[in-house]
Amino acid sequence: MASAPVRPIDVIDTTPLFTQADVDALNARFTGVPTQEMLRELLTGELAGRIAAVSSFGAESAVLLHMIAAIDRDVPVIFTNTQKMFGETLAYRDELSERLGFTDLRVYRPDPRILAAKDATGLRWSYDPDGCCEIRKVEPLQRALAPFDAWISGRKGFQASTRAAIPLFELDTKHPGGAKLKLNPLAGWSKDDLDAYFEAHTLPRHPLEAQGYLSIGCSPCTSVVQPGEDPRAGRWRGWDKVECGIHTPADDADQPSF
C-alpha cells in the first residue's frame, strides 16, 4: 500500500516588504533623476498596483497630483477628512480631482466610535492637538494605507526647518502590517519651482492661499502666515507642535496615543 503523500508545511513569509537597504538603494538610484521620470518609472514599473498617493489638497498639492495624473489616473488618491477641514479645501479637492481625472479618490474619516470615546465634544484640538491629530488623521490614514506597500507624500524640504533634510525615499515603520515605503518626490523642490509648475500647467490655486494661508490643514489649527514667517508657521500656532503625526516615527517619545 502506497504511503500517503506528505503535506507541505505551511510557511508564513515574514520577510519585510522593504528594508532600509532597499530605501538606501532607491535614494542612490534616483538622486538627480527628474521627478516626473522617477515617478513614471516607479508607477508603471515595480510599484504599479502597490502604491497610493496621499494628498491634503492643500496650497501646493496640485503639482504632485498633476504629475501623477499625467502618468496614471488610476493611482488611488487618499484624502483624510478629519471633519475639521475648511469648506474651501473640500471644494478644491473635488474641483482638482475632477479636473485631473482621477478615477479612485478615497476619502477616509475618523472612526466614530473613537470620536465618541475620545472627542465627544469635538474640542480636543483646543487642549490636546496631538491627540486630536492621532484620532482624526493618523488612525484613518493607517486604515487607508493598509492595502498598499508604498505611498506618496507631498512633503517639501523648504517648508520648515524640520523638513530640510527629508530624503526622496524613507521607511515608514509605524503601520501595524509592517513597514511601508514612503516617497517624497518634491523633497528638493523650492517654492519657485512649484510656482513655475503651477504657471506652466495653468493649475488652479487653493482659494485660501490668496488670503495668506500658505500651509492648510484643519480650520481650528490653521492661521494666516505673516510676511517673513516660515510657510508652516500658521499650523498649530502657539503650540510646541510642527507635524500632525503621520510623518513622525512610531517610536518617538512624543508620539500620541488614543
mmCIF file of C-alpha atoms in Angstrom:
data_model
loop_
_atom_site.group_PDB
_atom_site.id
_atom_site.type_symbol
_atom_site.label_atom_id
_atom_site.label_comp_id
_atom_site.label_asym_id
_atom_site.label_seq_id
_atom_site.Cartn_x
_atom_site.Cartn_y
_atom_site.Cartn_z
ATOM 1 C CA MET A 1 0.000 0.000 0.000
ATOM 2 C CA ALA A 2 1.441 3.324 -1.060
ATOM 3 C CA SER A 3 2.086 5.807 1.685
ATOM 4 C CA ALA A 4 0.037 8.972 1.765
ATOM 5 C CA PRO A 5 1.744 11.975 0.242
ATOM 6 C CA VAL A 6 3.403 14.248 2.747
ATOM 7 C CA ARG A 7 1.596 17.547 3.013
ATOM 8 C CA PRO A 8 3.941 20.508 2.704
ATOM 9 C CA ILE A 9 4.286 22.509 5.878
ATOM 10 C CA ASP A 10 2.671 25.923 5.638
ATOM 11 C CA VAL A 11 5.202 28.704 5.941
ATOM 12 C CA ILE A 12 4.366 32.305 6.700
ATOM 13 C CA ASP A 13 6.682 34.704 4.917
ATOM 14 C CA THR A 14 7.748 37.288 7.478
ATOM 15 C CA THR A 15 10.284 38.962 5.237
ATOM 16 C CA PRO A 16 9.644 42.722 5.317
ATOM 17 C CA LEU A 17 8.421 44.240 2.070
ATOM 18 C CA PHE A 18 11.052 46.957 2.264
ATOM 19 C CA THR A 19 14.196 47.334 4.325
ATOM 20 C CA GLN A 20 16.497 50.245 4.961
ATOM 21 C CA ALA A 21 18.861 48.730 2.411
ATOM 22 C CA ASP A 22 16.088 48.953 -0.202
ATOM 23 C CA VAL A 23 15.472 52.571 0.736
ATOM 24 C CA ASP A 24 19.174 53.414 0.506
ATOM 25 C CA ALA A 25 19.366 51.772 -2.916
ATOM 26 C CA LEU A 26 16.364 53.757 -4.186
ATOM 27 C CA ASN A 27 17.788 57.025 -2.908
ATOM 28 C CA ALA A 28 21.051 56.298 -4.693
ATOM 29 C CA ARG A 29 19.292 55.173 -7.860
ATOM 30 C CA PHE A 30 17.087 58.239 -8.244
ATOM 31 C CA THR A 31 19.288 61.032 -6.913
ATOM 32 C CA GLY A 32 19.483 63.627 -9.678
ATOM 33 C CA VAL A 33 16.744 61.979 -11.754
ATOM 34 C CA PRO A 34 13.937 64.387 -12.785
ATOM 35 C CA THR A 35 10.852 63.949 -10.616
ATOM 36 C CA GLN A 36 8.482 63.108 -13.462
ATOM 37 C CA GLU A 37 10.893 60.495 -14.811
ATOM 38 C CA MET A 38 11.275 58.888 -11.394
ATOM 39 C CA LEU A 39 7.517 58.741 -10.854
ATOM 40 C CA ARG A 40 6.885 57.314 -14.312
ATOM 41 C CA GLU A 41 9.434 54.545 -13.839
ATOM 42 C CA LEU A 42 8.034 53.516 -10.465
ATOM 43 C CA LEU A 43 4.304 53.953 -11.093
ATOM 44 C CA THR A 44 4.413 51.979 -14.329
ATOM 45 C CA GLY A 45 7.022 49.515 -13.074
ATOM 46 C CA GLU A 46 7.841 47.916 -9.753
ATOM 47 C CA LEU A 47 5.279 49.846 -7.689
ATOM 48 C CA ALA A 48 2.356 49.593 -10.124
ATOM 49 C CA GLY A 49 -0.750 48.494 -8.224
ATOM 50 C CA ARG A 50 1.095 48.655 -4.907
ATOM 51 C CA ILE A 51 1.099 52.376 -4.205
ATOM 52 C CA ALA A 52 -1.290 55.200 -3.306
ATOM 53 C CA ALA A 53 -0.898 58.961 -3.240
ATOM 54 C CA VAL A 54 -1.853 60.750 -0.025
ATOM 55 C CA SER A 55 -2.956 64.336 -0.501
ATOM 56 C CA SER A 56 -4.208 67.079 1.800
ATOM 57 C CA PHE A 57 -5.400 69.056 -1.241
ATOM 58 C CA GLY A 58 -3.566 71.966 0.310
ATOM 59 C CA ALA A 59 -1.829 75.013 -1.100
ATOM 60 C CA GLU A 60 0.699 73.169 -3.281
ATOM 61 C CA SER A 61 -0.914 69.751 -3.739
ATOM 62 C CA ALA A 62 -1.861 70.333 -7.367
ATOM 63 C CA VAL A 63 1.729 69.994 -8.586
ATOM 64 C CA LEU A 64 2.307 66.430 -7.423
ATOM 65 C CA LEU A 65 -1.226 65.349 -8.283
ATOM 66 C CA HIS A 66 -0.840 66.726 -11.807
ATOM 67 C CA MET A 67 2.380 64.762 -12.315
ATOM 68 C CA ILE A 68 0.783 61.540 -11.061
ATOM 69 C CA ALA A 69 -2.333 62.013 -13.206
ATOM 70 C CA ALA A 70 -0.181 62.523 -16.288
ATOM 71 C CA ILE A 71 1.270 59.043 -15.688
ATOM 72 C CA ASP A 72 -1.662 57.027 -14.361
ATOM 73 C CA ARG A 73 -5.075 58.431 -13.369
ATOM 74 C CA ASP A 74 -5.946 55.099 -11.769
ATOM 75 C CA VAL A 75 -3.427 55.544 -8.940
ATOM 76 C CA PRO A 76 -5.569 55.699 -5.762
ATOM 77 C CA VAL A 77 -5.588 59.127 -4.123
ATOM 78 C CA ILE A 78 -6.270 59.126 -0.374
ATOM 79 C CA PHE A 79 -7.736 62.103 1.466
ATOM 80 C CA THR A 80 -8.343 62.054 5.204
ATOM 81 C CA ASN A 81 -11.344 64.193 6.060
ATOM 82 C CA THR A 82 -10.771 64.988 9.722
ATOM 83 C CA GLN A 83 -14.226 66.594 9.886
ATOM 84 C CA LYS A 84 -12.433 69.801 10.848
ATOM 85 C CA MET A 85 -11.445 70.794 7.310
ATOM 86 C CA PHE A 86 -12.079 74.146 5.652
ATOM 87 C CA GLY A 87 -15.040 74.059 3.307
ATOM 88 C CA GLU A 88 -12.748 75.606 0.704
ATOM 89 C CA THR A 89 -10.443 72.565 0.938
ATOM 90 C CA LEU A 90 -13.290 70.144 0.315
ATOM 91 C CA ALA A 91 -14.455 72.149 -2.699
ATOM 92 C CA TYR A 92 -10.882 72.374 -4.018
ATOM 93 C CA ARG A 93 -10.462 68.607 -3.570
ATOM 94 C CA ASP A 94 -13.498 67.943 -5.721
ATOM 95 C CA GLU A 95 -12.545 70.505 -8.355
ATOM 96 C CA LEU A 96 -8.948 69.355 -8.659
ATOM 97 C CA SER A 97 -9.623 65.614 -8.661
ATOM 98 C CA GLU A 98 -12.293 66.074 -11.336
ATOM 99 C CA ARG A 99 -10.078 68.314 -13.440
ATOM 100 C CA LEU A 100 -7.139 65.901 -13.294
ATOM 101 C CA GLY A 101 -9.361 62.917 -13.996
ATOM 102 C CA PHE A 102 -8.512 60.647 -11.074
ATOM 103 C CA THR A 103 -10.675 57.536 -11.052
ATOM 104 C CA ASP A 104 -10.080 56.386 -7.469
ATOM 105 C CA LEU A 105 -10.377 59.155 -4.868
ATOM 106 C CA ARG A 106 -10.686 57.526 -1.439
ATOM 107 C CA VAL A 107 -11.972 59.610 1.473
ATOM 108 C CA TYR A 108 -11.344 58.296 4.981
ATOM 109 C CA ARG A 109 -12.873 59.735 8.133
ATOM 110 C CA PRO A 110 -12.264 59.241 11.855
ATOM 111 C CA ASP A 111 -13.745 56.141 13.453
ATOM 112 C CA PRO A 112 -16.987 57.408 15.075
ATOM 113 C CA ARG A 113 -16.528 55.015 17.995
ATOM 114 C CA ILE A 114 -13.125 56.532 18.768
ATOM 115 C CA LEU A 115 -14.538 60.042 18.408
ATOM 116 C CA ALA A 116 -17.358 59.206 20.820
ATOM 117 C CA ALA A 117 -14.877 57.883 23.369
ATOM 118 C CA LYS A 118 -12.069 60.396 22.931
ATOM 119 C CA ASP A 119 -13.532 63.586 21.444
ATOM 120 C CA ALA A 120 -17.265 63.629 22.082
ATOM 121 C CA THR A 121 -17.331 67.437 22.298
ATOM 122 C CA GLY A 122 -15.204 67.943 19.166
ATOM 123 C CA LEU A 123 -12.924 70.258 21.141
ATOM 124 C CA ARG A 124 -9.899 68.034 21.721
ATOM 125 C CA TRP A 125 -7.923 70.190 19.288
ATOM 126 C CA SER A 126 -8.105 73.049 21.821
ATOM 127 C CA TYR A 127 -6.355 71.233 24.669
ATOM 128 C CA ASP A 128 -4.628 68.197 23.124
ATOM 129 C CA PRO A 129 -3.767 68.819 19.447
ATOM 130 C CA ASP A 130 -1.515 65.741 19.289
ATOM 131 C CA GLY A 131 -4.325 63.501 20.471
ATOM 132 C CA CYS A 132 -6.757 65.178 18.100
ATOM 133 C CA CYS A 133 -4.456 64.585 15.122
ATOM 134 C CA GLU A 134 -3.999 60.979 16.175
ATOM 135 C CA ILE A 135 -7.672 60.091 16.157
ATOM 136 C CA ARG A 136 -8.706 62.300 13.245
ATOM 137 C CA LYS A 137 -5.784 61.844 10.852
ATOM 138 C CA VAL A 138 -3.196 59.238 11.848
ATOM 139 C CA GLU A 139 -5.577 56.361 12.596
ATOM 140 C CA PRO A 140 -7.741 56.903 9.485
ATOM 141 C CA LEU A 141 -4.648 57.083 7.288
ATOM 142 C CA GLN A 142 -3.310 53.820 8.693
ATOM 143 C CA ARG A 143 -6.594 52.169 7.714
ATOM 144 C CA ALA A 144 -6.461 53.758 4.279
ATOM 145 C CA LEU A 145 -2.912 52.587 3.593
ATOM 146 C CA ALA A 146 -3.406 49.013 4.826
ATOM 147 C CA PRO A 147 -3.810 47.543 1.283
ATOM 148 C CA PHE A 148 -0.693 49.256 -0.079
ATOM 149 C CA ASP A 149 3.030 48.586 0.125
ATOM 150 C CA ALA A 150 4.080 52.170 -0.576
ATOM 151 C CA TRP A 151 2.692 55.682 -0.541
ATOM 152 C CA ILE A 152 3.464 59.102 -1.954
ATOM 153 C CA SER A 153 3.743 62.148 0.310
ATOM 154 C CA GLY A 154 3.777 65.780 -0.770
ATOM 155 C CA ARG A 155 6.320 66.994 1.783
ATOM 156 C CA LYS A 156 8.858 69.584 0.635
ATOM 157 C CA GLY A 157 12.156 70.432 2.265
ATOM 158 C CA PHE A 158 11.753 74.215 2.118
ATOM 159 C CA GLN A 159 8.554 74.270 4.167
ATOM 160 C CA ALA A 160 10.154 74.101 7.617
ATOM 161 C CA SER A 161 13.469 73.501 9.344
ATOM 162 C CA THR A 162 12.130 70.121 10.500
ATOM 163 C CA ARG A 163 11.747 69.072 6.849
ATOM 164 C CA ALA A 164 15.012 70.415 5.450
ATOM 165 C CA ALA A 165 16.719 67.020 5.199
ATOM 166 C CA ILE A 166 13.887 64.761 4.090
ATOM 167 C CA PRO A 167 15.024 62.157 1.543
ATOM 168 C CA LEU A 168 13.324 61.054 -1.656
ATOM 169 C CA PHE A 169 12.598 57.666 -0.083
ATOM 170 C CA GLU A 170 12.228 56.596 3.517
ATOM 171 C CA LEU A 171 10.965 53.675 5.562
ATOM 172 C CA ASP A 172 7.619 54.257 7.260
ATOM 173 C CA THR A 173 7.672 51.859 10.205
ATOM 174 C CA LYS A 174 4.521 52.761 12.112
ATOM 175 C CA HIS A 175 1.992 50.627 10.253
ATOM 176 C CA PRO A 176 0.512 47.572 12.030
ATOM 177 C CA GLY A 177 1.064 45.359 8.980
ATOM 178 C CA GLY A 178 4.747 46.206 8.661
ATOM 179 C CA ALA A 179 6.972 48.906 7.226
ATOM 180 C CA LYS A 180 5.942 50.667 4.038
ATOM 181 C CA LEU A 181 7.975 52.601 1.514
ATOM 182 C CA LYS A 182 7.289 56.338 1.579
ATOM 183 C CA LEU A 183 8.120 58.546 -1.385
ATOM 184 C CA ASN A 184 8.749 62.278 -1.080
ATOM 185 C CA PRO A 185 9.051 63.247 -4.772
ATOM 186 C CA LEU A 186 9.070 67.007 -4.072
ATOM 187 C CA ALA A 187 11.639 66.862 -1.266
ATOM 188 C CA GLY A 188 14.099 69.015 -3.191
ATOM 189 C CA TRP A 189 11.660 71.386 -4.866
ATOM 190 C CA SER A 190 11.708 75.087 -3.978
ATOM 191 C CA LYS A 191 8.751 77.447 -3.772
ATOM 192 C CA ASP A 192 9.887 78.989 -7.057
ATOM 193 C CA ASP A 193 9.903 75.530 -8.674
ATOM 194 C CA LEU A 194 6.337 74.932 -7.550
ATOM 195 C CA ASP A 195 5.126 78.348 -8.660
ATOM 196 C CA ALA A 196 6.702 77.846 -12.076
ATOM 197 C CA TYR A 197 4.967 74.482 -12.434
ATOM 198 C CA PHE A 198 1.615 75.982 -11.479
ATOM 199 C CA GLU A 199 2.051 78.645 -14.143
ATOM 200 C CA ALA A 200 3.352 76.293 -16.838
ATOM 201 C CA HIS A 201 0.388 73.948 -16.457
ATOM 202 C CA THR A 202 -2.270 76.537 -15.573
ATOM 203 C CA LEU A 203 -3.204 74.752 -12.368
ATOM 204 C CA PRO A 204 -5.868 76.192 -10.043
ATOM 205 C CA ARG A 205 -4.714 77.519 -6.689
ATOM 206 C CA HIS A 206 -6.293 76.682 -3.358
ATOM 207 C CA PRO A 207 -8.771 79.531 -2.710
ATOM 208 C CA LEU A 208 -7.347 80.236 0.773
ATOM 209 C CA GLU A 209 -3.779 80.765 -0.451
ATOM 210 C CA ALA A 210 -4.536 84.297 -1.640
ATOM 211 C CA GLN A 211 -5.696 85.111 1.898
ATOM 212 C CA GLY A 212 -2.297 84.215 3.364
ATOM 213 C CA TYR A 213 -2.850 80.569 4.264
ATOM 214 C CA LEU A 214 0.395 79.049 2.967
ATOM 215 C CA SER A 215 0.057 75.644 4.665
ATOM 216 C CA ILE A 216 -3.517 74.491 5.059
ATOM 217 C CA GLY A 217 -4.733 71.867 7.491
ATOM 218 C CA CYS A 218 -7.746 71.738 9.810
ATOM 219 C CA SER A 219 -9.562 75.036 10.262
ATOM 220 C CA PRO A 220 -9.210 75.368 14.088
ATOM 221 C CA CYS A 221 -5.429 74.849 13.937
ATOM 222 C CA THR A 222 -4.545 76.820 10.793
ATOM 223 C CA SER A 223 -3.907 80.563 10.689
ATOM 224 C CA VAL A 224 -2.602 83.138 8.234
ATOM 225 C CA VAL A 225 1.182 83.219 7.763
ATOM 226 C CA GLN A 226 2.684 86.646 8.303
ATOM 227 C CA PRO A 227 5.356 88.142 5.987
ATOM 228 C CA GLY A 228 8.786 86.671 6.729
ATOM 229 C CA GLU A 229 7.422 83.693 8.673
ATOM 230 C CA ASP A 230 8.125 80.044 7.924
ATOM 231 C CA PRO A 231 5.497 78.721 5.463
ATOM 232 C CA ARG A 232 4.210 76.360 8.164
ATOM 233 C CA ALA A 233 4.132 78.975 10.920
ATOM 234 C CA GLY A 234 0.366 79.104 10.663
ATOM 235 C CA ARG A 235 -0.064 75.490 11.721
ATOM 236 C CA TRP A 236 -0.798 74.894 15.431
ATOM 237 C CA ARG A 237 0.234 78.453 16.252
ATOM 238 C CA GLY A 238 1.081 78.803 19.929
ATOM 239 C CA TRP A 239 1.719 75.093 20.412
ATOM 240 C CA ASP A 240 5.031 73.224 20.521
ATOM 241 C CA LYS A 241 3.911 71.170 17.533
ATOM 242 C CA VAL A 242 5.059 71.158 13.909
ATOM 243 C CA GLU A 243 3.640 67.909 12.442
ATOM 244 C CA CYS A 244 0.288 66.121 12.595
ATOM 245 C CA GLY A 245 1.865 62.743 13.389
ATOM 246 C CA ILE A 246 1.734 60.897 10.084
ATOM 247 C CA HIS A 247 5.352 61.833 9.458
ATOM 248 C CA THR A 248 6.533 61.052 12.985
ATOM 249 C CA PRO A 249 8.296 57.702 13.607
ATOM 250 C CA ALA A 250 6.262 55.329 15.757
ATOM 251 C CA ASP A 251 8.962 55.032 18.408
ATOM 252 C CA ASP A 252 9.262 58.782 19.046
ATOM 253 C CA ALA A 253 8.787 59.586 22.707
ATOM 254 C CA ASP A 254 6.157 62.205 21.902
ATOM 255 C CA GLN A 255 4.076 60.009 19.603
ATOM 256 C CA PRO A 256 0.487 60.492 20.831
ATOM 257 C CA SER A 257 -1.763 57.606 21.801
ATOM 258 C CA PHE A 258 -5.519 57.458 21.603
#
